[in-house]
Structures are given as structure tokens and as C-alpha cells.
XYZ file of C-alpha atoms in Angstrom:
692
model
C -88.210 41.038 -7.790
C -86.883 38.282 -6.311
C -85.965 34.748 -8.130
C -85.037 31.266 -6.442
C -82.295 29.367 -7.435
C -82.047 25.354 -6.730
C -78.002 24.549 -5.957
C -76.947 22.144 -3.816
C -74.064 23.696 -0.811
C -70.930 21.583 -1.545
C -70.329 22.597 2.500
C -73.694 21.033 3.728
C -74.295 19.453 -0.006
C -78.563 20.175 0.834
C -79.792 21.369 -2.098
C -80.341 24.926 -1.003
C -83.038 27.349 -2.749
C -81.654 31.132 -2.719
C -83.747 33.800 -2.752
C -81.724 36.169 -5.646
C -82.994 39.923 -6.799
C -83.002 39.908 -10.478
C -80.641 41.662 -11.580
C -77.857 39.110 -8.946
C -77.573 36.998 -11.779
C -76.805 39.364 -13.881
C -73.966 41.285 -12.027
C -72.510 37.583 -11.325
C -72.133 36.810 -14.215
C -69.865 39.858 -15.006
C -67.865 40.396 -11.917
C -66.648 36.410 -13.356
C -66.032 38.035 -15.870
C -62.316 38.476 -17.425
C -63.382 41.709 -18.812
C -61.013 43.577 -15.742
C -58.872 41.694 -16.606
C -58.186 42.967 -20.436
C -59.388 45.939 -19.504
C -56.222 45.958 -17.088
C -53.886 44.568 -19.508
C -52.355 47.894 -21.130
C -49.918 45.869 -23.535
C -53.145 43.570 -25.075
C -54.714 47.352 -25.389
C -51.551 49.113 -26.651
C -50.690 47.206 -29.019
C -54.984 46.765 -30.725
C -55.039 50.321 -30.264
C -51.675 50.446 -32.441
C -53.296 47.799 -35.382
C -56.428 49.658 -35.809
C -55.165 52.709 -36.163
C -53.075 51.366 -38.454
C -55.646 49.709 -40.641
C -57.483 52.752 -40.361
C -55.113 54.758 -41.706
C -54.733 51.686 -45.010
C -58.677 51.758 -45.961
C -59.064 55.457 -46.180
C -55.259 55.897 -48.054
C -56.978 54.444 -50.744
C -60.733 57.199 -51.176
C -62.880 54.502 -49.311
C -65.291 54.817 -46.300
C -64.093 53.017 -43.291
C -66.794 50.175 -42.231
C -65.620 48.433 -39.109
C -67.298 45.317 -38.019
C -65.662 44.285 -34.043
C -66.844 40.733 -33.187
C -66.688 39.609 -29.564
C -66.511 43.416 -28.268
C -67.244 43.236 -24.372
C -67.105 46.400 -23.028
C -67.358 47.819 -26.535
C -63.395 49.212 -26.043
C -62.271 48.218 -29.551
C -65.235 49.511 -31.615
C -64.597 53.054 -29.419
C -60.933 53.213 -30.319
C -61.644 52.052 -34.195
C -64.404 55.449 -34.242
C -61.184 57.448 -32.159
C -58.640 56.734 -34.973
C -61.636 58.024 -37.878
C -63.586 54.386 -38.528
C -66.612 56.322 -40.053
C -68.922 53.739 -38.310
C -68.609 50.623 -36.342
C -71.118 47.480 -36.055
C -69.722 45.810 -32.796
C -71.068 42.095 -32.468
C -71.880 41.133 -27.868
C -73.726 37.628 -28.127
C -73.260 37.738 -24.008
C -76.578 40.565 -23.765
C -75.632 41.887 -20.136
C -72.529 42.309 -21.673
C -73.590 44.530 -24.609
C -76.970 46.077 -22.557
C -73.939 47.027 -21.280
C -71.353 48.335 -24.322
C -74.559 49.775 -24.954
C -74.305 52.258 -21.909
C -70.746 52.757 -22.100
C -70.225 53.044 -25.416
C -73.195 56.371 -25.559
C -71.157 57.661 -21.694
C -68.170 58.674 -24.108
C -70.765 59.731 -26.711
C -69.295 57.123 -29.116
C -73.607 55.836 -29.555
C -74.058 57.496 -32.995
C -70.967 55.780 -34.997
C -71.062 52.573 -32.849
C -74.150 50.178 -33.503
C -74.301 47.619 -30.844
C -75.321 44.079 -31.551
C -76.710 41.443 -28.983
C -76.206 37.857 -31.306
C -73.617 35.558 -32.413
C -71.946 36.635 -35.071
C -73.817 33.810 -37.461
C -76.524 35.430 -37.053
C -75.848 38.213 -38.449
C -77.878 39.512 -41.730
C -76.276 42.904 -44.012
C -78.220 44.564 -46.972
C -80.615 47.745 -45.794
C -82.761 47.467 -42.892
C -80.950 44.425 -41.673
C -79.006 44.061 -38.817
C -75.496 45.718 -40.616
C -76.312 48.125 -43.846
C -73.235 47.563 -45.587
C -70.441 44.782 -45.210
C -67.503 45.330 -43.043
C -63.836 46.559 -45.017
C -62.588 46.384 -41.374
C -62.784 42.925 -39.500
C -61.022 43.822 -34.678
C -61.901 40.889 -32.861
C -60.494 39.308 -29.734
C -62.303 36.181 -30.090
C -59.278 34.203 -28.184
C -58.128 32.103 -25.843
C -55.306 30.120 -24.053
C -55.802 27.681 -26.302
C -56.167 30.164 -29.641
C -58.749 28.921 -30.672
C -60.939 27.319 -27.885
C -63.516 30.109 -27.985
C -65.002 29.505 -31.657
C -62.712 31.641 -33.333
C -62.409 29.589 -36.602
C -65.960 28.905 -37.181
C -66.634 33.138 -35.960
C -64.100 33.574 -38.769
C -64.708 32.065 -41.542
C -67.868 32.591 -41.589
C -67.314 36.745 -41.272
C -65.298 36.496 -44.079
C -68.177 34.789 -46.704
C -70.890 36.907 -44.630
C -69.593 40.389 -42.896
C -66.535 41.578 -44.823
C -65.190 42.366 -47.979
C -62.290 40.504 -50.532
C -59.684 41.502 -48.861
C -60.442 43.469 -45.541
C -57.668 44.903 -43.174
C -57.793 42.683 -39.918
C -57.064 43.790 -36.485
C -54.869 40.820 -36.003
C -53.777 40.156 -38.633
C -52.178 36.733 -38.475
C -52.075 34.681 -35.205
C -48.632 32.532 -34.541
C -48.780 29.163 -32.773
C -45.785 27.689 -30.503
C -44.688 24.720 -29.346
C -41.857 22.721 -27.264
C -40.681 19.441 -26.746
C -39.914 18.737 -22.867
C -39.889 16.297 -20.452
C -40.107 17.693 -16.397
C -41.723 15.320 -13.920
C -43.461 18.028 -11.986
C -46.302 18.397 -15.213
C -46.433 15.052 -15.780
C -46.853 14.293 -12.904
C -50.510 15.437 -14.166
C -51.398 13.986 -16.369
C -50.286 9.806 -15.154
C -51.218 8.183 -12.112
C -47.730 6.622 -10.201
C -47.380 3.880 -8.545
C -46.858 4.240 -4.553
C -45.007 2.871 -2.337
C -46.625 1.650 0.477
C -45.364 -0.277 4.133
C -43.667 -1.917 0.808
C -46.142 -2.681 -1.078
C -46.377 -1.028 -4.216
C -48.859 -0.317 -5.481
C -49.773 -0.078 -9.347
C -51.852 2.445 -11.424
C -54.402 0.619 -13.063
C -52.890 -0.417 -16.700
C -55.629 1.910 -18.865
C -55.694 4.849 -16.815
C -51.471 4.296 -18.021
C -52.472 4.106 -22.038
C -55.131 6.889 -21.806
C -54.682 9.416 -23.997
C -55.916 12.097 -21.033
C -58.502 14.890 -20.634
C -59.131 16.338 -24.145
C -58.939 20.170 -22.311
C -55.940 21.737 -22.673
C -54.578 22.715 -18.982
C -53.965 26.534 -18.711
C -51.513 27.833 -16.706
C -48.966 30.623 -15.567
C -46.599 29.249 -16.901
C -44.224 31.445 -16.088
C -44.459 30.539 -11.906
C -43.130 27.354 -13.283
C -39.154 27.148 -13.401
C -36.742 26.322 -16.457
C -35.723 23.932 -13.833
C -38.741 21.826 -13.309
C -38.417 21.210 -16.888
C -35.880 20.007 -19.885
C -35.944 21.067 -23.132
C -36.428 18.372 -25.043
C -35.727 20.117 -28.910
C -35.920 24.198 -30.227
C -38.908 26.518 -29.715
C -41.709 24.376 -33.383
C -43.137 27.593 -35.716
C -46.161 25.620 -35.453
C -49.039 27.227 -38.075
C -49.599 30.510 -39.191
C -53.589 31.795 -40.027
C -53.741 35.524 -41.822
C -57.133 36.493 -40.378
C -57.170 38.599 -43.134
C -57.901 36.241 -45.182
C -60.559 33.656 -45.772
C -60.256 30.801 -42.830
C -61.463 27.462 -42.810
C -62.131 26.377 -39.430
C -62.186 22.089 -41.096
C -59.664 20.432 -39.158
C -55.666 20.085 -40.137
C -52.873 19.385 -38.791
C -49.407 20.867 -39.510
C -45.381 18.869 -38.443
C -42.082 20.590 -37.469
C -39.301 18.302 -38.051
C -36.037 18.937 -36.170
C -33.328 17.421 -34.401
C -33.264 15.923 -29.632
C -31.343 19.236 -28.183
C -30.848 16.500 -25.234
C -31.563 12.752 -24.053
C -34.113 12.084 -22.287
C -38.211 11.359 -21.539
C -40.934 13.809 -24.540
C -43.822 13.595 -22.221
C -45.290 17.184 -22.368
C -45.232 19.638 -25.227
C -45.557 23.746 -23.692
C -47.697 25.550 -26.420
C -47.808 29.716 -27.061
C -49.348 31.931 -29.944
C -48.820 35.472 -30.599
C -50.578 38.305 -32.666
C -48.954 40.475 -35.806
C -51.310 43.112 -35.485
C -50.779 44.074 -38.582
C -49.318 42.791 -41.837
C -44.792 44.062 -41.254
C -45.236 41.807 -38.590
C -43.758 45.393 -37.131
C -47.037 44.661 -33.704
C -46.373 41.670 -32.340
C -48.595 40.900 -28.519
C -47.135 37.765 -27.323
C -48.090 35.199 -24.909
C -44.840 34.006 -23.687
C -44.180 32.937 -20.596
C -41.195 34.826 -19.011
C -38.557 33.070 -18.990
C -38.081 33.841 -22.988
C -37.600 37.440 -22.299
C -34.308 38.575 -21.656
C -35.269 40.992 -19.304
C -37.935 38.768 -17.208
C -39.546 41.516 -15.243
C -40.368 43.590 -18.536
C -43.279 40.839 -19.637
C -46.605 42.179 -19.563
C -48.887 40.194 -16.849
C -51.964 38.888 -17.844
C -54.847 36.102 -16.818
C -57.059 36.316 -19.542
C -54.673 34.653 -21.665
C -51.943 32.152 -19.773
C -49.742 29.565 -21.765
C -51.181 26.375 -22.565
C -49.458 22.647 -21.438
C -51.049 19.499 -23.321
C -49.673 16.555 -22.376
C -48.990 13.450 -24.834
C -50.472 9.910 -24.780
C -47.328 8.357 -23.291
C -44.626 9.525 -22.697
C -41.316 7.635 -25.500
C -38.017 7.868 -24.538
C -35.304 10.168 -27.760
C -31.828 10.611 -27.944
C -29.461 13.608 -28.607
C -29.828 13.765 -32.720
C -32.551 12.237 -32.346
C -34.745 13.423 -35.639
C -38.329 14.016 -34.493
C -41.172 15.306 -35.253
C -44.184 17.395 -34.151
C -47.122 17.321 -35.438
C -49.977 19.209 -34.752
C -53.889 18.507 -34.828
C -56.755 21.212 -34.635
C -60.603 21.015 -35.166
C -62.982 23.709 -34.974
C -62.792 24.684 -31.362
C -59.072 22.647 -29.784
C -55.307 21.737 -30.056
C -53.804 18.607 -29.293
C -50.005 16.902 -30.242
C -47.794 14.207 -31.074
C -44.778 13.021 -31.219
C -43.152 10.750 -34.159
C -40.615 9.187 -35.533
C -39.548 9.605 -39.763
C -40.563 5.955 -39.528
C -43.329 6.449 -37.622
C -44.565 8.891 -39.410
C -47.768 7.291 -43.226
C -49.252 9.859 -45.949
C -53.215 10.688 -44.552
C -52.292 9.440 -41.080
C -51.657 13.157 -39.709
C -55.166 13.970 -41.116
C -57.097 10.725 -40.060
C -56.291 11.335 -36.162
C -59.179 11.977 -34.454
C -59.167 14.563 -30.521
C -57.795 12.168 -28.121
C -60.244 11.328 -24.768
C -60.010 10.047 -21.659
C -61.223 6.561 -21.735
C -59.703 5.240 -18.076
C -62.688 7.373 -16.389
C -58.974 8.222 -14.265
C -59.622 12.091 -15.916
C -62.681 12.720 -15.502
C -62.917 12.043 -11.952
C -59.493 13.705 -10.631
C -58.358 16.970 -12.459
C -54.659 17.778 -12.997
C -53.905 19.327 -9.522
C -55.733 16.293 -8.845
C -53.228 14.125 -10.231
C -50.728 16.253 -8.574
C -51.696 15.810 -5.168
C -52.507 11.308 -5.222
C -48.535 11.805 -6.815
C -47.334 13.807 -4.194
C -44.735 11.121 -2.386
C -44.610 13.747 0.249
C -48.637 14.326 0.769
C -49.104 10.797 0.679
C -45.860 9.825 3.408
C -48.032 12.138 5.945
C -51.748 10.295 5.384
C -49.731 6.367 5.464
C -48.347 7.879 8.858
C -51.446 8.540 10.167
C -52.935 6.044 9.590
C -50.390 3.634 10.678
C -50.461 5.026 14.175
C -53.954 4.800 14.758
C -54.709 1.115 13.227
C -55.250 -1.971 14.754
C -55.689 -5.374 13.502
C -59.178 -5.071 14.017
C -60.107 -1.947 13.281
C -63.066 -1.035 10.508
C -62.505 1.569 7.696
C -65.168 3.904 6.219
C -63.334 6.636 4.186
C -65.198 10.130 3.015
C -63.945 11.731 0.060
C -63.806 12.105 -3.693
C -61.956 9.156 -5.532
C -58.604 8.889 -2.722
C -56.247 5.773 -2.028
C -56.743 6.264 1.438
C -59.386 3.523 1.507
C -56.725 1.320 -0.412
C -53.953 2.198 1.504
C -55.524 1.386 4.942
C -56.138 -1.812 3.497
C -52.430 -2.433 2.715
C -51.582 -1.134 6.226
C -53.341 -4.317 8.145
C -57.435 -3.137 8.589
C -59.281 -6.406 9.949
C -62.032 -4.813 7.188
C -62.365 -1.058 4.871
C -65.250 0.218 3.769
C -65.497 3.905 1.245
C -68.740 5.864 0.234
C -67.759 7.126 -2.658
C -70.638 10.309 -4.644
C -70.143 8.944 -8.003
C -70.341 5.202 -10.329
C -67.262 6.753 -12.482
C -65.757 7.015 -9.056
C -66.493 4.216 -7.798
C -65.220 3.101 -10.656
C -61.838 4.685 -11.313
C -60.911 2.730 -7.206
C -62.456 -0.305 -8.484
C -59.361 -0.370 -10.964
C -57.029 0.852 -8.910
C -57.859 -2.579 -6.723
C -58.339 -4.812 -9.379
C -54.351 -3.675 -10.968
C -53.140 -4.634 -8.036
C -55.309 -8.245 -6.758
C -57.113 -6.768 -3.690
C -59.962 -6.572 -5.696
C -62.023 -7.692 -2.277
C -59.955 -5.588 0.300
C -62.605 -2.446 0.005
C -65.959 -2.353 0.193
C -67.070 0.172 -2.347
C -70.586 1.924 -1.841
C -72.225 4.589 -3.973
C -74.120 6.012 -1.383
C -74.783 9.524 0.543
C -73.321 9.155 4.135
C -77.020 9.824 5.612
C -78.515 6.543 2.706
C -76.057 4.478 4.831
C -77.122 0.830 7.272
C -76.009 -1.235 9.340
C -76.806 -3.528 6.381
C -73.933 -1.627 4.071
C -72.100 -2.341 6.762
C -72.349 -5.891 7.068
C -73.456 -4.867 10.977
C -69.701 -3.864 11.845
C -69.445 -0.904 14.194
C -66.547 2.345 12.054
C -63.232 2.208 14.662
C -61.482 4.745 12.444
C -63.236 7.728 9.875
C -60.687 8.907 8.173
C -60.860 11.708 4.438
C -58.225 13.270 2.986
C -61.269 15.474 2.635
C -61.447 16.664 -1.368
C -64.591 16.009 -3.124
C -65.004 16.962 -6.133
C -67.733 19.770 -5.852
C -65.422 21.741 -3.612
C -64.683 25.496 -4.743
C -63.702 27.607 -2.616
C -60.548 25.674 1.120
C -63.646 25.436 3.384
C -66.225 23.627 0.974
C -64.286 20.856 2.224
C -65.845 21.143 5.501
C -68.043 18.638 4.640
C -66.317 15.841 5.467
C -67.767 17.430 8.911
C -71.360 17.347 7.828
C -70.569 13.372 6.943
C -69.479 12.584 10.089
C -72.393 14.109 12.081
C -74.389 12.421 9.681
C -71.901 9.126 10.454
C -72.264 9.381 14.073
C -74.473 6.417 15.043
C -72.341 3.463 12.809
C -68.994 5.234 15.133
C -67.776 3.224 18.137
C -67.719 5.095 21.128
C -63.578 5.284 21.198
C -63.203 6.096 16.912
C -60.848 7.418 15.048
C -61.723 10.473 13.278
C -59.029 11.386 10.895
C -58.889 14.289 10.076
C -59.710 14.994 14.086
C -59.377 18.650 13.124
C -58.833 21.524 10.510
C -58.263 24.860 10.920
C -58.405 27.975 9.003
C -55.315 30.410 8.437
C -55.558 33.134 7.060
C -52.263 36.383 5.452
C -52.260 39.376 4.628
C -50.657 40.098 1.063
C -49.260 41.791 -2.026
C -49.565 40.351 -4.954
C -46.882 41.309 -7.448
C -50.331 40.847 -10.432
C -53.154 39.756 -9.069
C -54.811 42.702 -7.685
C -54.954 43.958 -11.274
C -58.458 41.591 -11.611
C -60.359 43.926 -9.017
C -58.162 47.129 -9.787
C -59.960 50.455 -11.344
C -59.127 49.762 -14.770
C -56.710 52.486 -17.188
C -56.728 51.660 -21.154
C -53.537 52.957 -23.029
C -51.413 55.611 -23.472
C -53.344 58.015 -26.512
C -56.889 56.937 -25.979
C -59.176 58.263 -22.469
C -62.485 56.512 -22.378
C -64.163 56.131 -19.648
C -64.072 52.209 -19.832
C -66.986 50.940 -17.260
C -70.420 52.948 -16.708
C -71.676 52.380 -13.148
C -73.858 49.260 -13.678
C -70.496 47.049 -14.702
C -68.187 49.007 -11.740
C -70.974 47.936 -9.900
C -71.727 43.746 -11.384
C -67.631 44.541 -9.894
C -67.840 45.661 -6.350
C -70.280 43.480 -5.995
C -68.191 41.266 -5.725
C -65.438 41.967 -3.378
C -67.375 43.588 -0.699
C -69.123 40.102 0.120
C -66.553 36.875 0.036
C -63.490 35.487 -1.081
C -62.771 34.081 -4.473
C -60.670 31.132 -5.460
C -57.136 30.664 -6.784
C -54.577 28.769 -7.280
C -51.989 31.470 -5.922
C -48.575 28.759 -6.024
C -49.204 31.081 -9.938
C -50.473 34.103 -8.651
C -47.011 35.500 -6.068
C -47.588 37.112 -3.163
C -45.706 39.411 -0.459
C -47.441 37.918 2.949
C -47.346 41.033 5.133
C -48.713 40.188 8.400
C -47.598 37.275 10.410
C -49.516 33.645 9.559
C -52.366 33.389 11.923
C -55.301 30.552 12.367
C -58.353 32.086 13.374
C -61.144 29.222 13.795
C -60.304 25.811 15.039
C -62.916 22.980 13.632
C -62.977 19.841 16.166
C -64.152 16.941 13.475
C -63.989 14.336 16.793
C -67.616 16.094 17.210
C -70.518 17.042 15.547
C -71.222 19.612 13.731
C -72.256 22.277 16.618
C -75.658 23.802 16.218
C -73.842 27.747 17.696
C -71.762 29.914 15.082
C -68.493 29.815 15.444
C -66.810 33.092 15.821
C -64.029 34.951 16.044
C -62.784 38.036 15.857
C -59.154 40.404 16.110
C -56.587 42.207 13.879
C -53.075 41.309 12.856
C -50.587 43.947 13.232
C -48.641 45.174 8.898
C -44.888 44.045 10.439
C -43.731 44.510 6.427
C -43.876 47.541 4.235
C -45.909 47.323 1.097
C -49.599 47.569 0.068
C -51.291 45.086 1.575
C -54.405 44.521 -1.532
C -55.711 41.795 -0.036
C -55.991 38.284 2.470
C -54.962 34.711 1.294
C -57.387 31.750 3.878
C -56.621 28.140 3.971
C -57.388 25.241 5.675
C -54.827 22.621 7.213
C -55.819 19.430 8.564
C -54.438 17.777 11.261
C -54.806 14.125 10.588
C -53.279 13.212 13.534
C -51.499 15.630 17.270
C -48.741 14.920 15.261
C -49.162 15.121 11.252
C -50.436 17.354 9.708
C -51.668 19.126 6.093
C -51.517 21.974 4.344
C -53.681 23.278 2.092
C -52.090 26.382 1.932
C -48.498 27.524 3.066
C -46.397 24.262 2.118
C -43.161 26.589 4.259
C -42.747 29.099 6.700
C -42.660 32.632 5.464
C -39.524 34.390 4.834
C -37.506 37.321 5.907
C -39.025 39.351 3.067
C -42.157 37.486 3.332
C -42.051 36.036 0.457
C -44.475 32.840 -0.010
C -44.692 29.088 -0.962
C -48.282 27.699 -1.496
C -49.671 24.151 -2.616
C -49.779 23.208 -6.111
C -53.153 21.322 -5.362
C -55.622 23.733 -4.251
C -56.537 27.033 -4.471
C -56.425 29.489 -1.581
C -59.843 31.059 -1.445
C -58.291 35.704 -1.322
C -60.453 38.604 0.319
C -59.467 41.573 -2.175
C -59.664 45.033 -0.438
C -62.109 47.877 -1.866
C -58.675 49.337 -2.303
C -55.514 48.881 -1.373
C -53.823 49.942 2.146
C -50.293 51.290 2.100
C -48.185 49.680 5.149
C -45.301 50.731 6.394
C -44.818 47.743 8.303
C -44.343 49.141 11.831
C -46.963 47.440 13.446
C -48.808 50.451 14.308
C -51.640 49.226 11.089
C -53.851 45.756 10.826
C -55.792 44.259 8.824
C -59.337 43.130 11.448
C -61.234 40.112 10.577
C -64.931 39.151 11.420
C -65.059 35.905 10.728
C -68.259 33.741 11.398
C -68.876 29.871 10.922
C -73.053 29.097 10.272
C -73.620 25.464 10.481
C -77.125 25.078 9.500
C -75.833 26.595 5.769
C -71.897 25.980 6.267
C -71.248 29.331 4.449
C -67.759 30.749 5.995
C -69.314 34.879 6.703
C -65.836 37.155 5.968
C -65.040 40.778 6.811
C -62.046 42.781 6.462
C -60.369 46.219 7.137
C -57.506 47.881 7.386
C -56.863 50.093 11.500
C -55.222 52.628 13.047
C -54.234 50.763 16.049
C -51.306 50.582 19.052
C -51.875 47.584 20.267
C -53.471 45.116 18.395
C -53.819 41.119 18.327
C -56.154 38.134 17.723
C -60.022 37.860 20.304
C -61.828 35.298 20.705
């Protein structure tokens, strides 16, 4: 049976009706989850298993039957661990029905169906009693309800209800305790993701709107692989603070709380950012600890476990403030039932009830709703700005009429400063338009750029005041883009606007090129690899249906990843495999490229990284992928501003690096749909090379 799904095409901008099989959404939901990554987290699995065995043993030592409640069971792994450890019965709760169905299959396939009951409800909807969801209350509570922020998946309300209704008083809990840590730092790099900074354009200083500078920013946590942020990128202003702990074996409250840590500043600097992570004590003694601390906190950083489902958190203070060495400071963390936020104070600023009354910060300037944190970083990248300004300067004339096509871009502002006769800009949303209006107003340029809240195909001569466009410009950046080539939407816009362009109009960028390189990932390969659980625990972790879900995705398309967070080595040269000529309209015929890239370094090829490079002019280019040459060892430096495309091979290929093997590619750009279809494989060959 087929279903029709309406989707906005991020490349063409059109609304597409896509025919999908009835089971498509099921496969995609599971494939795009983090279940494989969690199953690959051996450190997590081993420590959960140790904690579960110890908890079961403590209940058995009291002469009681062991009844386990597993909230958020996922694949059923922790429930199977509990039964293997000697539990008499386990109630496994999974609200996501497709995953609950998969867990039933997995549990049955491993012979645990008689001792594990899968309940596909939210835990707060479960009833207890004869004939109900649970016959009796549990005396062991096992959960994996945590996200990078610890409580973002609703852990506190779930624990609160469980203690009120689902578990016995004095129950054992695995994990037993969670502790949140934080450290105050100065970091121009990280701060550039939170606030728009002044920009110099040909001697004119463009200042950010005051409302943006005074705004608390987006309320959502910034979760990243903090291990990939070099300690050289920040200055520690205070010690690592223990902010608060939650004992999961006792009643838990989801009510708003605040906790403070008092310390003395260790350095002079600008307090801007709080780095935070948490750890789990799997047993009451604290002997079994699962920590999320970044690798640079370890005596041997390479020994730090890698995981992607739990990372570290970056919190931006409402505003930066100067601190001096020896100054007494108070760092306060606040939380509601789903999120955390921080505030820095000196003792003189504190007041008795202020902490509990402070509400969660939220964006009031709209910029933090329009621009993502990587986008803030992109707008604050001085070298990148210089490239665009240099390119604009080379093409603008006194009579230039410019039209900008990008979401929330400063290029139209730059064009006005550089002396263009008239500047228009198409904005995709009212909010985006209002943010750019704030930028113009704060720099006394309100009439310098005319912002049009319309789509390219809706543009009329009246909108342009009868002018013909001499410079069509874009970064390109669009909020709907996920994969690098989604930004080819600029090409479709250029095509829709062809009738408004002068015959000699300049298109900036004039072209884009698709690049690829075969890579060996340090860790990212784990999210698509077969799973092994942990020492001493042997089950079939995923049934054929779940494995099919993972294969379904990896064999058909690339997926977006910020590769600066996921180190990799290049095993081949990087190569240009396709060119998109923006000086011409989108062609009607597909663009097809086939060829191969020889392996020039030894290693295990896990897949291919892909990105676009924009050629603003013949002399100026901007990369959304590699930001420098690949070194002799194959080390790659990736742009922090955009996600790259990653196509995972079905299995890793061990390369000797002698050039006898290569990764072959077959890439087709379909103009009608805007899709780029691709297929990669490894072949043995004496002679390899690219073909058109």
C-alpha cells in the first residue's frame, strides 16, 4: 500500500507529493534515531550492566522478588540485561510504537518474552494493579531518559511520576545518581556563535542592533562534541564546579529549582560561556561512573569513550562581563522540567529570592530565531566576510542595481556600503526581514536596502521600480538546507529571475562545484556499523527489521554531519566531480558524472565526504567543506559553519594506499527534482581516474 506525503523541496522550493510505501516512515524513524549509536557505546552498556547486576543482587539479598521497571527501553537492551542478571520480571516501557514493536521482536528472538512485557505507552499513562499494565509496583527502576542536557527528554517528570505511582518506596535505581558540572570560560570562538559582532567594510563599521546584543539568545542548549574544541580556544576563568545532583532512588521533583556554586576567579577575562556536562553513578557507592566529560579532561585523552547520543553542553551567558583574578563569583544554574540555564553574579548582585524567580531566557530580538548558532559563527567569520566584500567590490559599479537572494544575509548591506546605486533583497520570512531591518536601522541605513518579503517567482517589475538587475548575489544560505547541495536553490531562484536580469548581469557566485574525498573516520563510522553490546552480555541486539531500517537509509543517500566535530583522514585526493554554472539557467537535462578516486593512503575507508565550493568570481572562492589543504597524513580541517554530506559505505574497505584500489562514483543531478542521486563502491583496478 502506498501513501502520498507532501514535502517542500529544499532545492527547487516546490511542494512535492512523494509516494512512499506504508512502512517507509517506520524505517526512516528508526534509521534516523540514535539507537545504533547507543548500542555501540560499550562504556555506557558495560556500566549499565554492572549497575543492573548490583541492584538486582541487593534486592535478592533482601529475599525479595526482583520486579524491574525499565522506562524508555528502546531496543529492550536494559530489560534483557536485568533478566540476564536474575530479575524475576521486567516491565519495559517505550512510547514510540515502531520501536516498541521492534523491541518485542528483539526480546522474543533472544528468548526473553516470558519475562519481559513491552508496554507501548508513556510511563505517566501506565496503570498498576491486577489486570492492569503492571500487576505490581517495581522495586528496581532502570531508565535511559537522558539527553545531552540530562533532563531535556523529560526525565524529571517521568521520575517524579514513577516514584509516586509505579515503584515501591526505597526502590533501587540504575543509574542511582546524576551530577551536573560546569566551568566558566572566555572563548571568542564559542561566543561568536551567540552574538553578532561588528563588521568593518571599506572603513565603515557596521554595528549589531542593540536589541541583539542585549538579548539572552536562544533558550535551547548548544550541544556539541566538546572534545573537538581545542583548550587553546578558551580560557578557564574558574574551577570546575559541581552544580547539583539528583538521587534517582528517592522521590524526584520536576518543580523549578536553582543551585549556586561560589568560587574565586582564577584569571582576568571576559565571562562569556559556561561549559557543562554530567556523569552517572550507576550504584550508591559511586564505584561505577559513566561520565560525559570531554576528552581533554582525561589524563590520557585517547582513552575517553566516544558517543554521539550524549555530548557536552555550551551555555551562553545573557551578556559578557569582565572578571578579575581573585574576584568572588557565584555561578547559578536554573532548571525547569526540561532545560537548564546559567547566570553569573558577584555576591553584591545576589538577592534572597531572585534565583528561584528568574524565568528561562528566551530570544526577544528574533535574530536568534532566524540565525542558528553555526550561522552566527558564519556571519562573524572575518575571513569569509572579507572574501564576499572583495568579490562584491570587484563587480559593483556606480550604476549597479543589486538583488540579494539568501535568508537573513548581510550581503545587501555590504553592497549598499560599497556604493551600489540600488539594492533589493528577497527575504523568505517576515521575521528574517525584520532582523535585517534592525541591522539597517542601527547603522542609519534604513533606506539603503529595500527588503521584499516575496518568493522569486512572485517578483514583478513594480517591486523593482522598473529597474533591471545588474548584480544578482547570494551566499547562498537558506534555512531549509540540510545537505550542502540543497543550497542550489539559489540556481532555481536565478532561473526564475532571468527575466529581470540585464543581458550583462553579474551572478555572484558565478558557479559552484561539488567536491568529494574518501575518508576514514575516527569514530563516526560507529553509527552505521553492526553493534556489539558489552563484555559478558551476549544477545542479538537488533532483529532483521531494525537492521533493515538502518540499511535502508545508508544505501540510498548521503546524510548531513558537521565534520569538524568528527575527525577523519583522507584516503584519497579531494576531487571536483560536478560543476553548476549559475551564469546559465538550470538545464533541462541531467548532469551525470562517473569516475573513480584512487586510494593514496592506507586505512579503512568508511565512506565519502561531499561539499560545495562557491566561486564568487573567477578569483574568489568560499568552501563549505575543507578549509585548507589535506596534510601528508590525510588530516582534514572542515568548516564549522556548514554541515557536509557523508555517504557511508555498507562496510569498511581496508586500503593499502598503493593506488591499486579506488572508490568509484556515479553521480546524477536531476534538474526536475533538484535531487543528486549518488552511488559509491570500491573497485580493484590497475588504472583508475575520472570520466565525464
